[in-house]
């Protein structure tokens, strides 16, 4: 698998300096590292500063920093990027440092943080540090807290990362348009005390959504509701890497929602607890066991669980249309319509026509040409056949034999004999009775 | 002046010279006539001419050969005049052979020349004119009367031997007039053939185009019928409301009405063609090609069209003949110089103002005569009037040709635009709809609606192609029926609309113009000729 190879290669992350032309003026600034590879980078172990256990950004990476006089200096560059949403589809987006979403910023509670923000977009922007306690003038709302950063300008933000927890960053200038283009990033402030709520694996991703018409590659930025690409870190299934865990690992998943709707995130095979919210960590007594947690608009959630059950467990948004890639919202229901005779007529006019939808929308793995740069509505193949998913869907892969710090994809789970659902081979008489009620039963007492 | 005016006049002048005479007197009179004749060079010349030429007989073909030659030269077709039953049967056989196969435009024209009874009637004019000519060229029969008068025991014998002396005197003039008239009839018959050929061409183009329109509407009807039936099924399955279903039913019903109208028009156009070819009865079951001929691959140039028209057009030739006749009637023979009626050699500078001068010349030269010896007052004026008439006719003819040529070129440009730009774009849209359907991004109703919407583009293309061929037919006619061979050569393949189905031709056929994408449409995607599915294969089930 491609992503597995990328994973290994990512040990040596390519770091590219800012363009030469800006070297002079930006000489005093830290390098603006850049990355365009959409695979999940190996967690970035902190080379200096306070120790912490780094997070793994799903299909993303953590921004390196420069330590200068005890201040952690980051350099974000807002710029147009091309993001592979999934193999076979690329989107013209806006991002930071080569990617949408931008790199994850990891700091430790109490760190002094200085962030240089260079605007290479065609319009003014700003950065709001979503959820942080900071001086009012650093909050990033253009016009309200600062002047907007004009194209070509570099602004500097500086504050202390006061509260440990889960955060996001995103523009607060022409906000709807810039977020519709994918301009956003994740932020994690680790606790000063490494023994506070320790986990073995700490995954982070942002929820985002795009309206990219079939056959196009730039989002419709004025869309308010009718999005057709539901993504995690600007990736859609089958482009989202699996979350892997060694059996027994304590796993945390941090999720931030920067779409315009809520997303009930559902994990199979395990119950988890919501351990963190926008406002911080949840006291153990108040942690709430769930298998689906709703992440509302603009919210962040951290969920934790012990990965006790080996297997390939689905992890997805439970809005079923969010686990679909682009689909025709105006396509009428063909269910139950016999098209055989009509199909013959249609084939005389449109020879490549094939009747679909009579028994449902499943394609049963059939391959047909579709518009360029467009993801199939339902796709993906597992060990037992078509998965027929898209959008916000991936897997949690729990393995007994996975090395402790390995993030490689272990492949499909091999279920022990007799533990996979299979066709009934015995006689039907051995089946329990279905006990159907008589046909008239449903009519009694119901009046419409 | 036509011979029709002359003939009665001649008859009136030729009063009988018969008078009562004895045999000897009669003999002397003849001798006298002969003596007079010796003194009259005109008469001698006339008689000598008649004797030498020996033209006072009927030709084998009734004078049709020049007509047939001219027809062959102008139309590339043979004209046959059936002058007896055997010839008629032979023609009928030829006609039936031609009818056995689908009639292309040329065959339809050929059939017309063989079969059109109106034309045959026109051919008979030749026979009539020739009879007049022959008669005018024959010496009048001498008349001999013998009268025996008996009265009072005296027997008087009166013998008269006379001849139409005036007619003999005027015979050369009458022959010349009749010869001129005969040539004129030949020209008129040729012109009638050209005109009838043009009518047939037009009718053929209309009939084939109308038939193509029916085919397109049948395709459309099939698409709307499928949508309508599908909507019925959708309503039965509970997926469509009565409104949505009825909307689809309505579209089908509307198409049925359009189709009926198109069929009626095709039927009328076919009748018109049958009429122009002179067909009836069992002959009416002729078949036509499925499609109009392909547009010429290159823009028809026909640069020397004006020169050709000046040479070939019937009106110019008639004006020229009238000029010659005037000169002849005036007895003008001494040519002093030639002048070009069109004044100066015409050079065709490109209309766009570019440097490409074609450099062909059109000249229409006529002689000027020595007027010094003529005694006829106003003769020069009459001659010059004829010249002006000829010049006027030529200028009008040239304007007509230029107009027809411009119309032909414009029609070609439009049809070519349809062929190389609009149809491929239309096809591309259909391809994209199918891709969207495959990706469940569009419904089968979208496909069927698109198939229906193709109709207008394809009908537009048929109209444009038909317009081109109609303009071409008019252009040919304006040239006097003929056209340079280069322009006549025509692709044998049938071309026009993707009748089989706009979508069925998938990424091939008209969707892929032979040349590069036309530069005229910046909107045309550069990969127009590429099948949409080949360079972007996203496929279902192709993940993980
Ligand atoms: Cu969702």
PDB file of N, CA and C in Angstrom, chain A residues 88 214-215 238 326-328 331-337 339 342 345-346 348-356 361 363 365-374 376-381 412, chain B residues 219 222-223 225-226 229-230 233-234 237 239-240 428 432 434-445 447-448 451 500-501 503-507 533 535-536 538-544:
ATOM      1  N   UNK A  88      -6.833   9.987  -7.430  1.00  0.00           N
ATOM      2  CA  UNK A  88      -7.693  10.221  -8.584  1.00  0.00           C
ATOM      3  C   UNK A  88      -8.420  11.547  -8.525  1.00  0.00           C
ATOM      4  N   UNK A 214     -18.630  17.734  -9.835  1.00  0.00           N
ATOM      5  CA  UNK A 214     -17.982  16.695 -10.648  1.00  0.00           C
ATOM      6  C   UNK A 214     -17.330  17.307 -11.882  1.00  0.00           C
ATOM      7  N   UNK A 215     -16.093  16.896 -12.117  1.00  0.00           N
ATOM      8  CA  UNK A 215     -15.400  17.399 -13.294  1.00  0.00           C
ATOM      9  C   UNK A 215     -14.678  18.716 -13.064  1.00  0.00           C
ATOM     10  N   UNK A 238     -11.455   6.600  -0.229  1.00  0.00           N
ATOM     11  CA  UNK A 238     -10.460   5.776   0.460  1.00  0.00           C
ATOM     12  C   UNK A 238      -9.123   6.481   0.660  1.00  0.00           C
ATOM     13  N   UNK A 326     -19.134  12.414  -4.015  1.00  0.00           N
ATOM     14  CA  UNK A 326     -20.151  13.173  -4.754  1.00  0.00           C
ATOM     15  C   UNK A 326     -21.267  12.303  -5.323  1.00  0.00           C
ATOM     16  N   UNK A 327     -22.465  12.748  -5.099  1.00  0.00           N
ATOM     17  CA  UNK A 327     -23.630  12.037  -5.622  1.00  0.00           C
ATOM     18  C   UNK A 327     -24.622  13.056  -6.160  1.00  0.00           C
ATOM     19  N   UNK A 328     -25.480  12.598  -7.070  1.00  0.00           N
ATOM     20  CA  UNK A 328     -26.467  13.505  -7.650  1.00  0.00           C
ATOM     21  C   UNK A 328     -27.641  13.657  -6.720  1.00  0.00           C
ATOM     22  N   UNK A 331     -31.060  13.049  -8.353  1.00  0.00           N
ATOM     23  CA  UNK A 331     -31.338  11.803  -9.062  1.00  0.00           C
ATOM     24  C   UNK A 331     -32.549  11.130  -8.410  1.00  0.00           C
ATOM     25  N   UNK A 332     -33.575  10.850  -9.206  1.00  0.00           N
ATOM     26  CA  UNK A 332     -34.778  10.247  -8.616  1.00  0.00           C
ATOM     27  C   UNK A 332     -34.539   8.785  -8.222  1.00  0.00           C
ATOM     28  N   UNK A 333     -35.388   8.320  -7.341  1.00  0.00           N
ATOM     29  CA  UNK A 333     -35.302   6.932  -6.885  1.00  0.00           C
ATOM     30  C   UNK A 333     -35.761   5.998  -7.999  1.00  0.00           C
ATOM     31  N   UNK A 334     -34.915   5.043  -8.348  1.00  0.00           N
ATOM     32  CA  UNK A 334     -35.279   4.095  -9.393  1.00  0.00           C
ATOM     33  C   UNK A 334     -35.749   2.778  -8.786  1.00  0.00           C
ATOM     34  N   UNK A 335     -35.696   2.699  -7.456  1.00  0.00           N
ATOM     35  CA  UNK A 335     -36.004   1.447  -6.758  1.00  0.00           C
ATOM     36  C   UNK A 335     -37.386   0.924  -7.164  1.00  0.00           C
ATOM     37  N   UNK A 336     -37.412  -0.352  -7.530  1.00  0.00           N
ATOM     38  CA  UNK A 336     -38.688  -0.997  -7.829  1.00  0.00           C
ATOM     39  C   UNK A 336     -39.214  -0.709  -9.219  1.00  0.00           C
ATOM     40  N   UNK A 337     -38.432  -0.072 -10.081  1.00  0.00           N
ATOM     41  CA  UNK A 337     -38.905   0.223 -11.432  1.00  0.00           C
ATOM     42  C   UNK A 337     -38.224  -0.725 -12.414  1.00  0.00           C
ATOM     43  N   UNK A 339     -36.795  -1.689 -15.592  1.00  0.00           N
ATOM     44  CA  UNK A 339     -36.290  -0.859 -16.696  1.00  0.00           C
ATOM     45  C   UNK A 339     -35.908  -1.685 -17.906  1.00  0.00           C
ATOM     46  N   UNK A 342     -37.575  -0.695 -21.292  1.00  0.00           N
ATOM     47  CA  UNK A 342     -37.241   0.691 -21.602  1.00  0.00           C
ATOM     48  C   UNK A 342     -35.749   0.810 -21.905  1.00  0.00           C
ATOM     49  N   UNK A 345     -34.903   0.380 -25.461  1.00  0.00           N
ATOM     50  CA  UNK A 345     -35.160   1.583 -26.261  1.00  0.00           C
ATOM     51  C   UNK A 345     -34.044   2.605 -26.060  1.00  0.00           C
ATOM     52  N   UNK A 346     -33.699   2.789 -24.776  1.00  0.00           N
ATOM     53  CA  UNK A 346     -32.700   3.824 -24.485  1.00  0.00           C
ATOM     54  C   UNK A 346     -31.362   3.456 -25.125  1.00  0.00           C
ATOM     55  N   UNK A 348     -30.860   2.098 -27.811  1.00  0.00           N
ATOM     56  CA  UNK A 348     -30.856   2.441 -29.243  1.00  0.00           C
ATOM     57  C   UNK A 348     -30.468   3.899 -29.455  1.00  0.00           C
ATOM     58  N   UNK A 349     -30.752   4.721 -28.450  1.00  0.00           N
ATOM     59  CA  UNK A 349     -30.404   6.138 -28.561  1.00  0.00           C
ATOM     60  C   UNK A 349     -29.053   6.400 -27.906  1.00  0.00           C
ATOM     61  N   UNK A 350     -28.828   5.754 -26.776  1.00  0.00           N
ATOM     62  CA  UNK A 350     -27.592   5.963 -26.034  1.00  0.00           C
ATOM     63  C   UNK A 350     -26.956   4.586 -25.829  1.00  0.00           C
ATOM     64  N   UNK A 351     -26.124   4.169 -26.754  1.00  0.00           N
ATOM     65  CA  UNK A 351     -25.631   2.788 -26.737  1.00  0.00           C
ATOM     66  C   UNK A 351     -24.876   2.414 -25.461  1.00  0.00           C
ATOM     67  N   UNK A 352     -24.194   3.379 -24.854  1.00  0.00           N
ATOM     68  CA  UNK A 352     -23.405   3.039 -23.674  1.00  0.00           C
ATOM     69  C   UNK A 352     -24.230   3.065 -22.392  1.00  0.00           C
ATOM     70  N   UNK A 353     -25.523   3.206 -22.556  1.00  0.00           N
ATOM     71  CA  UNK A 353     -26.391   3.296 -21.382  1.00  0.00           C
ATOM     72  C   UNK A 353     -26.525   1.952 -20.685  1.00  0.00           C
ATOM     73  N   UNK A 354     -26.562   1.995 -19.383  1.00  0.00           N
ATOM     74  CA  UNK A 354     -26.806   0.778 -18.611  1.00  0.00           C
ATOM     75  C   UNK A 354     -27.786   1.120 -17.495  1.00  0.00           C
ATOM     76  N   UNK A 355     -28.827   0.345 -17.398  1.00  0.00           N
ATOM     77  CA  UNK A 355     -29.846   0.631 -16.387  1.00  0.00           C
ATOM     78  C   UNK A 355     -29.261   0.419 -14.999  1.00  0.00           C
ATOM     79  N   UNK A 356     -29.560   1.347 -14.097  1.00  0.00           N
ATOM     80  CA  UNK A 356     -29.044   1.240 -12.731  1.00  0.00           C
ATOM     81  C   UNK A 356     -30.137   1.633 -11.748  1.00  0.00           C
ATOM     82  N   UNK A 361     -28.627   1.225  -4.994  1.00  0.00           N
ATOM     83  CA  UNK A 361     -27.578   2.024  -5.614  1.00  0.00           C
ATOM     84  C   UNK A 361     -26.248   1.291  -5.713  1.00  0.00           C
ATOM     85  N   UNK A 363     -23.201  -0.781  -6.834  1.00  0.00           N
ATOM     86  CA  UNK A 363     -22.654  -1.047  -8.160  1.00  0.00           C
ATOM     87  C   UNK A 363     -22.035  -2.438  -8.214  1.00  0.00           C
ATOM     88  N   UNK A 365     -19.257  -3.473  -7.430  1.00  0.00           N
ATOM     89  CA  UNK A 365     -17.885  -3.479  -7.918  1.00  0.00           C
ATOM     90  C   UNK A 365     -17.729  -3.179  -9.392  1.00  0.00           C
ATOM     91  N   UNK A 366     -18.854  -2.840 -10.058  1.00  0.00           N
ATOM     92  CA  UNK A 366     -18.789  -2.573 -11.480  1.00  0.00           C
ATOM     93  C   UNK A 366     -17.995  -1.296 -11.743  1.00  0.00           C
ATOM     94  N   UNK A 367     -17.203  -1.332 -12.789  1.00  0.00           N
ATOM     95  CA  UNK A 367     -16.402  -0.157 -13.113  1.00  0.00           C
ATOM     96  C   UNK A 367     -16.973   0.540 -14.325  1.00  0.00           C
ATOM     97  N   UNK A 368     -17.260   1.817 -14.186  1.00  0.00           N
ATOM     98  CA  UNK A 368     -17.751   2.594 -15.326  1.00  0.00           C
ATOM     99  C   UNK A 368     -17.053   3.939 -15.330  1.00  0.00           C
ATOM    100  N   UNK A 369     -16.799   4.471 -16.525  1.00  0.00           N
ATOM    101  CA  UNK A 369     -16.138   5.775 -16.576  1.00  0.00           C
ATOM    102  C   UNK A 369     -17.041   6.880 -16.039  1.00  0.00           C
ATOM    103  N   UNK A 370     -16.452   7.755 -15.252  1.00  0.00           N
ATOM    104  CA  UNK A 370     -17.198   8.877 -14.674  1.00  0.00           C
ATOM    105  C   UNK A 370     -16.433  10.162 -14.980  1.00  0.00           C
ATOM    106  N   UNK A 371     -16.990  11.325 -14.681  1.00  0.00           N
ATOM    107  CA  UNK A 371     -16.300  12.570 -15.051  1.00  0.00           C
ATOM    108  C   UNK A 371     -14.895  12.660 -14.461  1.00  0.00           C
ATOM    109  N   UNK A 372     -14.065  13.419 -15.152  1.00  0.00           N
ATOM    110  CA  UNK A 372     -12.680  13.531 -14.718  1.00  0.00           C
ATOM    111  C   UNK A 372     -12.599  14.190 -13.345  1.00  0.00           C
ATOM    112  N   UNK A 373     -11.519  13.860 -12.622  1.00  0.00           N
ATOM    113  CA  UNK A 373     -11.254  14.437 -11.304  1.00  0.00           C
ATOM    114  C   UNK A 373     -12.463  14.320 -10.372  1.00  0.00           C
ATOM    115  N   UNK A 374     -13.143  13.219 -10.463  1.00  0.00           N
ATOM    116  CA  UNK A 374     -14.322  13.003  -9.630  1.00  0.00           C
ATOM    117  C   UNK A 374     -14.207  11.655  -8.946  1.00  0.00           C
ATOM    118  N   UNK A 376     -15.651   8.303  -7.224  1.00  0.00           N
ATOM    119  CA  UNK A 376     -16.894   7.524  -7.269  1.00  0.00           C
ATOM    120  C   UNK A 376     -17.699   7.751  -5.991  1.00  0.00           C
ATOM    121  N   UNK A 377     -18.997   7.707  -6.125  1.00  0.00           N
ATOM    122  CA  UNK A 377     -19.872   7.947  -4.978  1.00  0.00           C
ATOM    123  C   UNK A 377     -19.572   6.968  -3.845  1.00  0.00           C
ATOM    124  N   UNK A 378     -19.454   5.696  -4.197  1.00  0.00           N
ATOM    125  CA  UNK A 378     -19.158   4.668  -3.199  1.00  0.00           C
ATOM    126  C   UNK A 378     -18.010   3.854  -3.753  1.00  0.00           C
ATOM    127  N   UNK A 379     -17.052   3.553  -2.907  1.00  0.00           N
ATOM    128  CA  UNK A 379     -15.882   2.876  -3.448  1.00  0.00           C
ATOM    129  C   UNK A 379     -15.151   2.128  -2.335  1.00  0.00           C
ATOM    130  N   UNK A 380     -14.007   1.620  -2.668  1.00  0.00           N
ATOM    131  CA  UNK A 380     -13.180   0.913  -1.701  1.00  0.00           C
ATOM    132  C   UNK A 380     -13.479  -0.573  -1.665  1.00  0.00           C
ATOM    133  N   UNK A 381     -12.421  -1.356  -1.590  1.00  0.00           N
ATOM    134  CA  UNK A 381     -12.594  -2.803  -1.555  1.00  0.00           C
ATOM    135  C   UNK A 381     -11.872  -3.359  -0.333  1.00  0.00           C
ATOM    136  N   UNK A 412      -5.085  -5.976   6.014  1.00  0.00           N
ATOM    137  CA  UNK A 412      -6.410  -6.394   6.480  1.00  0.00           C
ATOM    138  C   UNK A 412      -6.301  -7.369   7.637  1.00  0.00           C
TER     139      UNK A 412
ATOM    140  N   UNK B 219     -35.804   9.517 -33.641  1.00  0.00           N
ATOM    141  CA  UNK B 219     -34.886   9.272 -32.529  1.00  0.00           C
ATOM    142  C   UNK B 219     -35.365  10.003 -31.279  1.00  0.00           C
ATOM    143  N   UNK B 222     -38.267   8.398 -29.811  1.00  0.00           N
ATOM    144  CA  UNK B 222     -37.893   7.203 -29.055  1.00  0.00           C
ATOM    145  C   UNK B 222     -37.400   7.583 -27.662  1.00  0.00           C
ATOM    146  N   UNK B 223     -36.584   8.637 -27.603  1.00  0.00           N
ATOM    147  CA  UNK B 223     -36.061   9.070 -26.309  1.00  0.00           C
ATOM    148  C   UNK B 223     -37.188   9.530 -25.393  1.00  0.00           C
ATOM    149  N   UNK B 225     -40.300   8.747 -25.656  1.00  0.00           N
ATOM    150  CA  UNK B 225     -41.169   7.614 -25.335  1.00  0.00           C
ATOM    151  C   UNK B 225     -40.575   6.820 -24.179  1.00  0.00           C
ATOM    152  N   UNK B 226     -39.263   6.584 -24.233  1.00  0.00           N
ATOM    153  CA  UNK B 226     -38.606   5.857 -23.147  1.00  0.00           C
ATOM    154  C   UNK B 226     -38.785   6.602 -21.830  1.00  0.00           C
ATOM    155  N   UNK B 229     -42.435   6.261 -20.677  1.00  0.00           N
ATOM    156  CA  UNK B 229     -42.741   4.941 -20.121  1.00  0.00           C
ATOM    157  C   UNK B 229     -42.041   4.731 -18.781  1.00  0.00           C
ATOM    158  N   UNK B 230     -40.817   5.241 -18.718  1.00  0.00           N
ATOM    159  CA  UNK B 230     -40.092   5.125 -17.457  1.00  0.00           C
ATOM    160  C   UNK B 230     -40.815   5.905 -16.364  1.00  0.00           C
ATOM    161  N   UNK B 233     -43.559   3.913 -15.047  1.00  0.00           N
ATOM    162  CA  UNK B 233     -43.051   2.913 -14.099  1.00  0.00           C
ATOM    163  C   UNK B 233     -42.685   3.547 -12.764  1.00  0.00           C
ATOM    164  N   UNK B 234     -42.113   4.729 -12.844  1.00  0.00           N
ATOM    165  CA  UNK B 234     -41.727   5.435 -11.613  1.00  0.00           C
ATOM    166  C   UNK B 234     -42.971   5.766 -10.791  1.00  0.00           C
ATOM    167  N   UNK B 237     -44.258   2.644  -9.153  1.00  0.00           N
ATOM    168  CA  UNK B 237     -43.424   2.213  -8.026  1.00  0.00           C
ATOM    169  C   UNK B 237     -43.496   3.195  -6.866  1.00  0.00           C
ATOM    170  N   UNK B 239     -42.416   6.373  -7.006  1.00  0.00           N
ATOM    171  CA  UNK B 239     -41.260   7.262  -6.989  1.00  0.00           C
ATOM    172  C   UNK B 239     -41.531   8.605  -7.662  1.00  0.00           C
ATOM    173  N   UNK B 240     -42.584   8.662  -8.484  1.00  0.00           N
ATOM    174  CA  UNK B 240     -42.907   9.894  -9.196  1.00  0.00           C
ATOM    175  C   UNK B 240     -44.317  10.328  -8.847  1.00  0.00           C
ATOM    176  N   UNK B 428     -19.860  16.148 -27.003  1.00  0.00           N
ATOM    177  CA  UNK B 428     -19.076  16.195 -25.769  1.00  0.00           C
ATOM    178  C   UNK B 428     -20.012  16.351 -24.567  1.00  0.00           C
ATOM    179  N   UNK B 432     -20.394  13.784 -21.496  1.00  0.00           N
ATOM    180  CA  UNK B 432     -20.261  14.186 -20.094  1.00  0.00           C
ATOM    181  C   UNK B 432     -21.504  13.792 -19.295  1.00  0.00           C
ATOM    182  N   UNK B 434     -23.292  11.201 -19.834  1.00  0.00           N
ATOM    183  CA  UNK B 434     -23.202   9.763 -19.591  1.00  0.00           C
ATOM    184  C   UNK B 434     -22.233   9.481 -18.452  1.00  0.00           C
ATOM    185  N   UNK B 435     -21.121  10.210 -18.415  1.00  0.00           N
ATOM    186  CA  UNK B 435     -20.168  10.020 -17.322  1.00  0.00           C
ATOM    187  C   UNK B 435     -20.837  10.363 -15.989  1.00  0.00           C
ATOM    188  N   UNK B 436     -21.632  11.404 -15.997  1.00  0.00           N
ATOM    189  CA  UNK B 436     -22.318  11.783 -14.759  1.00  0.00           C
ATOM    190  C   UNK B 436     -23.364  10.744 -14.372  1.00  0.00           C
ATOM    191  N   UNK B 437     -23.990  10.218 -15.387  1.00  0.00           N
ATOM    192  CA  UNK B 437     -24.951   9.147 -15.102  1.00  0.00           C
ATOM    193  C   UNK B 437     -24.226   7.953 -14.498  1.00  0.00           C
ATOM    194  N   UNK B 438     -23.109   7.590 -15.078  1.00  0.00           N
ATOM    195  CA  UNK B 438     -22.332   6.458 -14.557  1.00  0.00           C
ATOM    196  C   UNK B 438     -21.952   6.677 -13.096  1.00  0.00           C
ATOM    197  N   UNK B 439     -21.633   7.923 -12.757  1.00  0.00           N
ATOM    198  CA  UNK B 439     -21.227   8.226 -11.391  1.00  0.00           C
ATOM    199  C   UNK B 439     -22.404   8.504 -10.472  1.00  0.00           C
ATOM    200  N   UNK B 440     -23.600   8.209 -10.932  1.00  0.00           N
ATOM    201  CA  UNK B 440     -24.828   8.457 -10.178  1.00  0.00           C
ATOM    202  C   UNK B 440     -24.958   9.931  -9.819  1.00  0.00           C
ATOM    203  N   UNK B 441     -24.406  10.770 -10.664  1.00  0.00           N
ATOM    204  CA  UNK B 441     -24.488  12.204 -10.454  1.00  0.00           C
ATOM    205  C   UNK B 441     -25.615  12.799 -11.282  1.00  0.00           C
ATOM    206  N   UNK B 442     -26.145  11.990 -12.191  1.00  0.00           N
ATOM    207  CA  UNK B 442     -27.252  12.429 -13.040  1.00  0.00           C
ATOM    208  C   UNK B 442     -28.156  11.220 -13.233  1.00  0.00           C
ATOM    209  N   UNK B 443     -29.385  11.501 -13.649  1.00  0.00           N
ATOM    210  CA  UNK B 443     -30.335  10.397 -13.792  1.00  0.00           C
ATOM    211  C   UNK B 443     -30.535  10.059 -15.255  1.00  0.00           C
ATOM    212  N   UNK B 444     -31.200   8.944 -15.481  1.00  0.00           N
ATOM    213  CA  UNK B 444     -31.499   8.541 -16.844  1.00  0.00           C
ATOM    214  C   UNK B 444     -32.383   9.596 -17.521  1.00  0.00           C
ATOM    215  N   UNK B 445     -33.150  10.318 -16.734  1.00  0.00           N
ATOM    216  CA  UNK B 445     -33.973  11.386 -17.317  1.00  0.00           C
ATOM    217  C   UNK B 445     -33.092  12.513 -17.852  1.00  0.00           C
ATOM    218  N   UNK B 447     -30.177  12.004 -19.127  1.00  0.00           N
ATOM    219  CA  UNK B 447     -29.662  11.469 -20.390  1.00  0.00           C
ATOM    220  C   UNK B 447     -30.692  11.637 -21.503  1.00  0.00           C
ATOM    221  N   UNK B 448     -31.925  11.290 -21.174  1.00  0.00           N
ATOM    222  CA  UNK B 448     -32.965  11.325 -22.204  1.00  0.00           C
ATOM    223  C   UNK B 448     -33.310  12.759 -22.584  1.00  0.00           C
ATOM    224  N   UNK B 451     -30.631  13.792 -24.858  1.00  0.00           N
ATOM    225  CA  UNK B 451     -30.828  13.198 -26.190  1.00  0.00           C
ATOM    226  C   UNK B 451     -31.864  13.997 -26.965  1.00  0.00           C
ATOM    227  N   UNK B 500     -28.052   8.117 -36.987  1.00  0.00           N
ATOM    228  CA  UNK B 500     -28.173   6.863 -36.255  1.00  0.00           C
ATOM    229  C   UNK B 500     -28.535   7.165 -34.821  1.00  0.00           C
ATOM    230  N   UNK B 501     -27.908   8.112 -34.272  1.00  0.00           N
ATOM    231  CA  UNK B 501     -28.249   8.710 -33.002  1.00  0.00           C
ATOM    232  C   UNK B 501     -27.129   9.635 -32.640  1.00  0.00           C
ATOM    233  N   UNK B 503     -26.070  10.396 -29.820  1.00  0.00           N
ATOM    234  CA  UNK B 503     -25.235   9.859 -28.763  1.00  0.00           C
ATOM    235  C   UNK B 503     -24.587   8.558 -29.181  1.00  0.00           C
ATOM    236  N   UNK B 504     -25.232   7.870 -30.123  1.00  0.00           N
ATOM    237  CA  UNK B 504     -24.757   6.536 -30.449  1.00  0.00           C
ATOM    238  C   UNK B 504     -23.384   6.575 -31.069  1.00  0.00           C
ATOM    239  N   UNK B 505     -23.089   7.667 -31.704  1.00  0.00           N
ATOM    240  CA  UNK B 505     -21.803   7.754 -32.340  1.00  0.00           C
ATOM    241  C   UNK B 505     -20.716   7.914 -31.296  1.00  0.00           C
ATOM    242  N   UNK B 506     -21.149   7.917 -30.100  1.00  0.00           N
ATOM    243  CA  UNK B 506     -20.266   7.944 -28.938  1.00  0.00           C
ATOM    244  C   UNK B 506     -19.067   8.833 -29.170  1.00  0.00           C
ATOM    245  N   UNK B 507     -17.872   8.338 -28.936  1.00  0.00           N
ATOM    246  CA  UNK B 507     -16.789   9.283 -29.108  1.00  0.00           C
ATOM    247  C   UNK B 507     -16.327   9.345 -30.557  1.00  0.00           C
ATOM    248  N   UNK B 533     -13.890   9.616 -22.049  1.00  0.00           N
ATOM    249  CA  UNK B 533     -13.615   8.606 -21.049  1.00  0.00           C
ATOM    250  C   UNK B 533     -12.169   8.140 -21.065  1.00  0.00           C
ATOM    251  N   UNK B 535      -9.215   9.784 -21.084  1.00  0.00           N
ATOM    252  CA  UNK B 535      -8.102  10.453 -20.425  1.00  0.00           C
ATOM    253  C   UNK B 535      -8.383  10.704 -18.957  1.00  0.00           C
ATOM    254  N   UNK B 536      -9.349  10.082 -18.433  1.00  0.00           N
ATOM    255  CA  UNK B 536      -9.728  10.442 -17.077  1.00  0.00           C
ATOM    256  C   UNK B 536     -10.464   9.305 -16.399  1.00  0.00           C
ATOM    257  N   UNK B 538     -11.927   7.489 -14.170  1.00  0.00           N
ATOM    258  CA  UNK B 538     -12.235   7.251 -12.758  1.00  0.00           C
ATOM    259  C   UNK B 538     -13.219   6.098 -12.778  1.00  0.00           C
ATOM    260  N   UNK B 539     -13.060   5.187 -11.914  1.00  0.00           N
ATOM    261  CA  UNK B 539     -13.927   4.042 -12.025  1.00  0.00           C
ATOM    262  C   UNK B 539     -14.519   3.649 -10.684  1.00  0.00           C
ATOM    263  N   UNK B 540     -15.693   3.117 -10.809  1.00  0.00           N
ATOM    264  CA  UNK B 540     -16.324   2.596  -9.616  1.00  0.00           C
ATOM    265  C   UNK B 540     -15.532   1.438  -9.065  1.00  0.00           C
ATOM    266  N   UNK B 541     -15.556   1.321  -7.791  1.00  0.00           N
ATOM    267  CA  UNK B 541     -14.934   0.168  -7.157  1.00  0.00           C
ATOM    268  C   UNK B 541     -13.438   0.160  -7.319  1.00  0.00           C
ATOM    269  N   UNK B 542     -12.884   1.261  -7.711  1.00  0.00           N
ATOM    270  CA  UNK B 542     -11.457   1.287  -7.972  1.00  0.00           C
ATOM    271  C   UNK B 542     -10.640   1.753  -6.781  1.00  0.00           C
ATOM    272  N   UNK B 543     -11.192   1.775  -5.637  1.00  0.00           N
ATOM    273  CA  UNK B 543     -10.486   2.303  -4.483  1.00  0.00           C
ATOM    274  C   UNK B 543      -9.546   1.309  -3.845  1.00  0.00           C
ATOM    275  N   UNK B 544      -9.164   1.612  -2.627  1.00  0.00           N
ATOM    276  CA  UNK B 544      -8.322   0.802  -1.745  1.00  0.00           C
ATOM    277  C   UNK B 544      -7.471  -0.198  -2.473  1.00  0.00           C
TER     278      UNK B 544
END
